[in-house]
PDB file of C-alpha atoms in Angstrom:
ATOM      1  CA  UNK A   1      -1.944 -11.266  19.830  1.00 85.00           C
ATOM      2  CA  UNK A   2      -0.675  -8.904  22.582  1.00 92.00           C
ATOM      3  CA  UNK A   3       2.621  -9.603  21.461  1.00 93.00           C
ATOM      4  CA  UNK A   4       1.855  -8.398  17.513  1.00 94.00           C
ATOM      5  CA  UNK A   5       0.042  -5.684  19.202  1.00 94.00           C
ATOM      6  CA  UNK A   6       2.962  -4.300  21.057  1.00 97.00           C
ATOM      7  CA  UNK A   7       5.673  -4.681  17.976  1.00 96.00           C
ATOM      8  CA  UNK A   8       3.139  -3.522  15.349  1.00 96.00           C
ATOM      9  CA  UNK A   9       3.088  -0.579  17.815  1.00 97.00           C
ATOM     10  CA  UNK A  10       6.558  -0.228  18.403  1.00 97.00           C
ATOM     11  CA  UNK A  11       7.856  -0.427  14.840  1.00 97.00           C
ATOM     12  CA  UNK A  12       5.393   1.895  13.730  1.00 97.00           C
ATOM     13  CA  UNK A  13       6.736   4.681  16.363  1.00 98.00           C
ATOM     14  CA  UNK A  14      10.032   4.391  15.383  1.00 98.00           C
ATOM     15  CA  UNK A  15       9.465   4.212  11.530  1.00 97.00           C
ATOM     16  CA  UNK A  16       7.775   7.324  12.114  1.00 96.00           C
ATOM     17  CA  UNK A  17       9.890   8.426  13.949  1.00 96.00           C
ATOM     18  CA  UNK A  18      12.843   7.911  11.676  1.00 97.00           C
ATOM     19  CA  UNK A  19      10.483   9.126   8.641  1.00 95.00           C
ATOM     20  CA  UNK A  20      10.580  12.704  10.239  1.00 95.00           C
ATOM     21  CA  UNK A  21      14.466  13.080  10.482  1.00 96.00           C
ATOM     22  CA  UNK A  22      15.430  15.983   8.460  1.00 96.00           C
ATOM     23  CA  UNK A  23      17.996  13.336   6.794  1.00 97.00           C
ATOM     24  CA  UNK A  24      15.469  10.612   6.106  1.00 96.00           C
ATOM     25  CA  UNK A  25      13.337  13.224   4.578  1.00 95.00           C
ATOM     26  CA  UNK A  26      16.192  14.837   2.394  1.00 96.00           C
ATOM     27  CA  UNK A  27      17.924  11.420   1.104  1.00 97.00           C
ATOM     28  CA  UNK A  28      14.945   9.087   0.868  1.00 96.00           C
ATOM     29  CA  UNK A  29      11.478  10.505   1.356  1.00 96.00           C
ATOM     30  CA  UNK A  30      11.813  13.705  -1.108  1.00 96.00           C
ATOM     31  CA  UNK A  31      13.942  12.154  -3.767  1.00 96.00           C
ATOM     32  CA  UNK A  32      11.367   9.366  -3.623  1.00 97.00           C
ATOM     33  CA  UNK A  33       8.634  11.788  -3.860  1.00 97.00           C
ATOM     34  CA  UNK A  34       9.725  13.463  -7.193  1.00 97.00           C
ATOM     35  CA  UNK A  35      10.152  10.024  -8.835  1.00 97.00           C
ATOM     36  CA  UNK A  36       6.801   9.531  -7.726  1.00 97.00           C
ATOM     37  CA  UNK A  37       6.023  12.166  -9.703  1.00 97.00           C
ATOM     38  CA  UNK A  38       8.033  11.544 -12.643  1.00 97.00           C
ATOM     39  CA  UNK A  39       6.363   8.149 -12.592  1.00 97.00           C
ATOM     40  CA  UNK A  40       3.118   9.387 -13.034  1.00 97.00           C
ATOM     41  CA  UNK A  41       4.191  12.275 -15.231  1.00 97.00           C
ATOM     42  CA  UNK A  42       5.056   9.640 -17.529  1.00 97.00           C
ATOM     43  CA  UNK A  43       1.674   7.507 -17.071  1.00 97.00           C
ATOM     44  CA  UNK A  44      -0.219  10.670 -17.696  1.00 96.00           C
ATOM     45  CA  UNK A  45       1.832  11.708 -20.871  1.00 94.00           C
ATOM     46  CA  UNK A  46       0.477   8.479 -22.552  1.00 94.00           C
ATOM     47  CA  UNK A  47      -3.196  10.317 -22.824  1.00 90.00           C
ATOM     48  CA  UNK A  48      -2.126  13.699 -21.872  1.00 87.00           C
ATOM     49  CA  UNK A  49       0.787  15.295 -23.888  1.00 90.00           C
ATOM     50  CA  UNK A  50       0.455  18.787 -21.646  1.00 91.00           C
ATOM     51  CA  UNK A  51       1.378  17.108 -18.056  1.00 93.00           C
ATOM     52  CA  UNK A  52       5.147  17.418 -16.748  1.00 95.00           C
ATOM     53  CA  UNK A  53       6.743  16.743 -13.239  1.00 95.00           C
ATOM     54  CA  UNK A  54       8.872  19.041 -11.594  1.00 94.00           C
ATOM     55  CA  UNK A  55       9.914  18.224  -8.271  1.00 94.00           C
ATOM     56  CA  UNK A  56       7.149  16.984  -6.388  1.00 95.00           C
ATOM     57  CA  UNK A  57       4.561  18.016  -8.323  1.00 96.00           C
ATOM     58  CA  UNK A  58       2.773  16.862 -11.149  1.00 96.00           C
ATOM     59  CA  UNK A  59       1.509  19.911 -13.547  1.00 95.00           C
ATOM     60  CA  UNK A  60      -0.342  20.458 -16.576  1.00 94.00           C
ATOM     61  CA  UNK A  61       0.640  23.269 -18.826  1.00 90.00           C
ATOM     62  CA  UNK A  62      -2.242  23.088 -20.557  1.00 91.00           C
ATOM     63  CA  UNK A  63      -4.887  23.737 -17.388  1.00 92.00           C
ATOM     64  CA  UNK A  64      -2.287  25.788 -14.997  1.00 93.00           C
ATOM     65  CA  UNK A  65      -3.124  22.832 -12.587  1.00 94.00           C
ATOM     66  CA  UNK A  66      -0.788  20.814 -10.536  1.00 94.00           C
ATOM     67  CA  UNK A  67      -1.238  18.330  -8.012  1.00 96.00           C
ATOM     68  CA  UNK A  68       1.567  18.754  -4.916  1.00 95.00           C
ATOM     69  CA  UNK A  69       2.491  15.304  -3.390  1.00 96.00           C
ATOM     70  CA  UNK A  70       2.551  15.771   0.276  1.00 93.00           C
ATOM     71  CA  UNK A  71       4.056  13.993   3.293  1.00 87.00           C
ATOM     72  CA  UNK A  72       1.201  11.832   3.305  1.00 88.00           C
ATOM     73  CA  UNK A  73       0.627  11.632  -0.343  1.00 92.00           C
ATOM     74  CA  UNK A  74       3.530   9.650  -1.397  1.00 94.00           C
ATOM     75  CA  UNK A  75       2.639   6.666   0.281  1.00 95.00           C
ATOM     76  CA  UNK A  76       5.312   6.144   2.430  1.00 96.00           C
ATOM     77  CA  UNK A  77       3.406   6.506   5.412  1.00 97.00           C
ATOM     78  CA  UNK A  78       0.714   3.796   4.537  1.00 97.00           C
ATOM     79  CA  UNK A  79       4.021   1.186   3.739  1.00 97.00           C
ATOM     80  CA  UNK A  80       5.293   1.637   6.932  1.00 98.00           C
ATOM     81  CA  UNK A  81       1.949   0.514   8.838  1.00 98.00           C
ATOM     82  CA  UNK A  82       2.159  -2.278   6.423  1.00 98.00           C
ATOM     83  CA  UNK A  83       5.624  -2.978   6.896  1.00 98.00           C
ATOM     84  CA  UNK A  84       5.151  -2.625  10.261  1.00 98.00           C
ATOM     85  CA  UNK A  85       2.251  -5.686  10.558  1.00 98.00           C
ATOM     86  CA  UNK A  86       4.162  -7.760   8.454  1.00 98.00           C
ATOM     87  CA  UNK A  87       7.196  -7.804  10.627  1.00 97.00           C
ATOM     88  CA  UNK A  88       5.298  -7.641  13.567  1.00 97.00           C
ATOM     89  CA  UNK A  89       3.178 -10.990  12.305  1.00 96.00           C
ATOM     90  CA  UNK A  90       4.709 -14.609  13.321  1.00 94.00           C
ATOM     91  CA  UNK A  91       6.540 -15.843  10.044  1.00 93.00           C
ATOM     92  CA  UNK A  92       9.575 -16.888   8.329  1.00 92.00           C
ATOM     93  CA  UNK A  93      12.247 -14.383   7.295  1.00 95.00           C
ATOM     94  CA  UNK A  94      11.750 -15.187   3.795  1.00 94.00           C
ATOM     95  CA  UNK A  95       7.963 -14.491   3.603  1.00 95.00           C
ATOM     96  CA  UNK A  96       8.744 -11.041   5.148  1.00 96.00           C
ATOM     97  CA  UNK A  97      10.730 -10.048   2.852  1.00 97.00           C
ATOM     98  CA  UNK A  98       8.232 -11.124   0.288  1.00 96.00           C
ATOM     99  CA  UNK A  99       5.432  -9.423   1.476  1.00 97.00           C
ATOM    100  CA  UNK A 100       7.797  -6.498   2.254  1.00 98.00           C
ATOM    101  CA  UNK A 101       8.597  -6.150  -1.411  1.00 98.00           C
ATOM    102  CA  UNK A 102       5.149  -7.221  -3.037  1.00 97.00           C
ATOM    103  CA  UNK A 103       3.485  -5.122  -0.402  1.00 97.00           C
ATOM    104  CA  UNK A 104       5.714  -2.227  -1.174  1.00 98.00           C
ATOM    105  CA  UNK A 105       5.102  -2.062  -4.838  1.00 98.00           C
ATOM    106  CA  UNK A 106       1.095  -2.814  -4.540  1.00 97.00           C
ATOM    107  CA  UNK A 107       0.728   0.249  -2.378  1.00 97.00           C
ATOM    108  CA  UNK A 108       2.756   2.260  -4.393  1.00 97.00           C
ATOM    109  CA  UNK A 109       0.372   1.190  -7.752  1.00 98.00           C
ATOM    110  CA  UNK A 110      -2.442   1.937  -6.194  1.00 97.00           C
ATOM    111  CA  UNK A 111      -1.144   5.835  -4.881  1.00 97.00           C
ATOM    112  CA  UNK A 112      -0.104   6.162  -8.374  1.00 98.00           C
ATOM    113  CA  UNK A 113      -3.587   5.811  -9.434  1.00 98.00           C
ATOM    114  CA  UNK A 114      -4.173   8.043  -6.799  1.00 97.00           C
ATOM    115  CA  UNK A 115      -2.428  10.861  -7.845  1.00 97.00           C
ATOM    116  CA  UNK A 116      -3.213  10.451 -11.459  1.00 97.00           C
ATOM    117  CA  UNK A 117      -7.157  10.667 -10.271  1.00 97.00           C
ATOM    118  CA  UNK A 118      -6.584  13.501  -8.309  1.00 97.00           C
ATOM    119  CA  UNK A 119      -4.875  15.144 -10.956  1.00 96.00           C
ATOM    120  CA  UNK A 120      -7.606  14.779 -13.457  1.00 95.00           C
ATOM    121  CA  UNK A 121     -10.591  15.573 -10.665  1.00 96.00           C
ATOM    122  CA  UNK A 122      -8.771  19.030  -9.975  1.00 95.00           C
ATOM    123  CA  UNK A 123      -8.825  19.746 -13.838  1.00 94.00           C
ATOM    124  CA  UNK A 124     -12.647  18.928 -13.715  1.00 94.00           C
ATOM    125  CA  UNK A 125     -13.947  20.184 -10.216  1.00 95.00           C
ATOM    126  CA  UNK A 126     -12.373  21.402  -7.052  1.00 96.00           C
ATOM    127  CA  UNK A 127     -15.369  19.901  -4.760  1.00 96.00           C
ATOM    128  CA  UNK A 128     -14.695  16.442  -5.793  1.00 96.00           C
ATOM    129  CA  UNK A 129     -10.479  16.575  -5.720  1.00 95.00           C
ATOM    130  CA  UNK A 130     -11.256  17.895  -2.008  1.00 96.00           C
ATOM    131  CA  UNK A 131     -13.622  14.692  -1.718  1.00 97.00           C
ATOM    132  CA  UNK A 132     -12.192  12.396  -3.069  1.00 96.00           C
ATOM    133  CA  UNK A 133      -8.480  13.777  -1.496  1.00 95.00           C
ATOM    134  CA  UNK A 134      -9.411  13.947   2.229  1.00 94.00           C
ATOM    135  CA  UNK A 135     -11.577  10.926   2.706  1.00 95.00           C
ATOM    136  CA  UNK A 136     -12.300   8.755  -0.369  1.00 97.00           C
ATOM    137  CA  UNK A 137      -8.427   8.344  -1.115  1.00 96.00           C
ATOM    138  CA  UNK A 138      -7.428   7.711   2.593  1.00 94.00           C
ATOM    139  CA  UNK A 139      -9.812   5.021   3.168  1.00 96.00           C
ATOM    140  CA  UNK A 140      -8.550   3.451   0.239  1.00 97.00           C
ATOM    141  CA  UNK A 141      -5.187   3.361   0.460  1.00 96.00           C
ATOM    142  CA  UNK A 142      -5.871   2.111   4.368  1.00 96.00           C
ATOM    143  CA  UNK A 143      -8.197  -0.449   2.775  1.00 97.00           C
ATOM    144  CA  UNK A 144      -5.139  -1.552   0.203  1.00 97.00           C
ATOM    145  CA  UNK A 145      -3.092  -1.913   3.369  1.00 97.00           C
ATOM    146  CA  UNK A 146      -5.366  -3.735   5.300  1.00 97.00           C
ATOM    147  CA  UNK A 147      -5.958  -6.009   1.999  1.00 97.00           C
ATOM    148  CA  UNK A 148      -2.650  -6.803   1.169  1.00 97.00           C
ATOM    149  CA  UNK A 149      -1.725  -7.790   5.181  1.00 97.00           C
ATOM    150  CA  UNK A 150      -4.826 -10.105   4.766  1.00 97.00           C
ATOM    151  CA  UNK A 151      -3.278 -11.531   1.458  1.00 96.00           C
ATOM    152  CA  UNK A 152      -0.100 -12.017   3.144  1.00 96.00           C
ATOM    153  CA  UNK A 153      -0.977 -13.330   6.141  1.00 96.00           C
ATOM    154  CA  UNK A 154      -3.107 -15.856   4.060  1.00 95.00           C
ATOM    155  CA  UNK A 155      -0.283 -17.022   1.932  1.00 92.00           C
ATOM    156  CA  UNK A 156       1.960 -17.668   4.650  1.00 88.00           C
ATOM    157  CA  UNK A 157      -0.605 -19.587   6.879  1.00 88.00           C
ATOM    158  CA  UNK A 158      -1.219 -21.972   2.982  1.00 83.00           C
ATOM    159  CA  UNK A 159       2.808 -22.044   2.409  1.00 75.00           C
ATOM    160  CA  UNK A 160       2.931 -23.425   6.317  1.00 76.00           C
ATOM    161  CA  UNK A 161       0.175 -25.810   5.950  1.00 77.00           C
ATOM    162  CA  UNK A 162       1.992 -27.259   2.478  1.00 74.00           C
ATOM    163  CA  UNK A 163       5.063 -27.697   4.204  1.00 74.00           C
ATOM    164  CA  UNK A 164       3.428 -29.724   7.106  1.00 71.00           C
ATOM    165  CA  UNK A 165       1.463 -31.895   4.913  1.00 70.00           C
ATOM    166  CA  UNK A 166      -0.980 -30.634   6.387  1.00 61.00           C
ATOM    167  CA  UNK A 167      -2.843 -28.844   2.783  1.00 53.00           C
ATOM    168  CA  UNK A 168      -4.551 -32.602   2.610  1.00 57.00           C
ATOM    169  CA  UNK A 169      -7.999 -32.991   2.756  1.00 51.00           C
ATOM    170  CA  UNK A 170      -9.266 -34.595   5.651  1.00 50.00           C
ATOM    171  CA  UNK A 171      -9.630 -38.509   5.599  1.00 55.00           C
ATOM    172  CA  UNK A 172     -13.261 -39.690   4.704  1.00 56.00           C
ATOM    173  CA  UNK A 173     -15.427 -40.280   7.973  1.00 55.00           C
ATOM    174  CA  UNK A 174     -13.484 -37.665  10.056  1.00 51.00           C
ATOM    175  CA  UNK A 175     -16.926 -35.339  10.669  1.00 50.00           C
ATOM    176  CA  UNK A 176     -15.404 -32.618   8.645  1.00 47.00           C
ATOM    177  CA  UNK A 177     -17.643 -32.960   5.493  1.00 45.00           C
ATOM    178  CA  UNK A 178     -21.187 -33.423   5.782  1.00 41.00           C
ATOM    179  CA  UNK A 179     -23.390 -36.848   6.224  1.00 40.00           C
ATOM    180  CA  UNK A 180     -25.760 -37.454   3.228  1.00 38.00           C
ATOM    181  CA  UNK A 181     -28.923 -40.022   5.242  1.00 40.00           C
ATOM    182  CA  UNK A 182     -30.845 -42.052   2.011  1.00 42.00           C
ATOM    183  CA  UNK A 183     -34.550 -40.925   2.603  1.00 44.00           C
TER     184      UNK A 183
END
């Protein structure tokens, strides 16, 4: 446990660290930021023929509204805690990169849906974007985090137990399942 502490710590310092380099944020985080956009541009067009990205942010023509995504709002930052407690967790290389991936694109959906709500609660009212944007939405994507480490973790520990043998149900009069007495 002290050990995960320490490189969940560690990693998480230095991805940050690397995530503020001027050419981290020019190659990867911005370009990744106005696809971000573009994704949800796209989503939104579905339902909402008036909504257009450009750049980072997602704008209606229709309403003058447009939601900016932020450092903070693109969800890079909540994949690198992740990514940082998976590869700090005991486990094979492969289920890393699994969860890695998986992780990746489950926090990503659910910041989509993030944006997208935040771009409709602006449209309607300004008190609950700045709700729902500085503490409902955090928590959340934290709590998707936290989730999907759980997940992970939890498939890894089944995967090791199948390849032990040791999935099986334990053998009949062990004391793990419970002693009926006739009355």
């Amino acid at each position: 446990m002290v050990r995960f502490f320490f490189v969940f710590l560690g990693l998480q310092l230095t991805l940050f660290g690397l995530n503020m380099l001027s050419w981290v944020q020019k190659h990867l985080v911005e370009p990744w930021t106005a696809m971000l956009a573009q994704i949800c541009a796209f989503l939104v067009t579905w339902f909402d023929k008036s909504a257009v990205a450009e750049g980072k942010v997602l704008w209606n023509h229709a309403t003058n509204f447009g939601v900016s995504i932020e450092a903070g709002c693109n969800g890079i930052e909540a994949c690198i805690v992740l990514f940082a407690a998976i590869m700090a967790f005991p486990s094979s290389w492969r289920h890393k990169l699994i969860g890695l991936v998986l992780g990746f694109i489950a926090v990503q959906a659910v910041n989509i849906v993030r944006v997208i709500s935040l771009f409709y609660l602006g449209q309607w009212n300004m008190t609950a974007f700045n709700f729902a944007h500085e503490y409902l939405w955090q928590a959340l994507i934290m709590l998707d985090v936290l989730v999907v480490w759980l997940v992970w973790v939890r498939a890894g520990q089944r995967a090791k137990r199948a390849e032990d043998g040791s999935d099986q149900p334990p053998p009949s009069g062990s004391g793990a399942e419970p002693t009926l007495a006739a009355a």
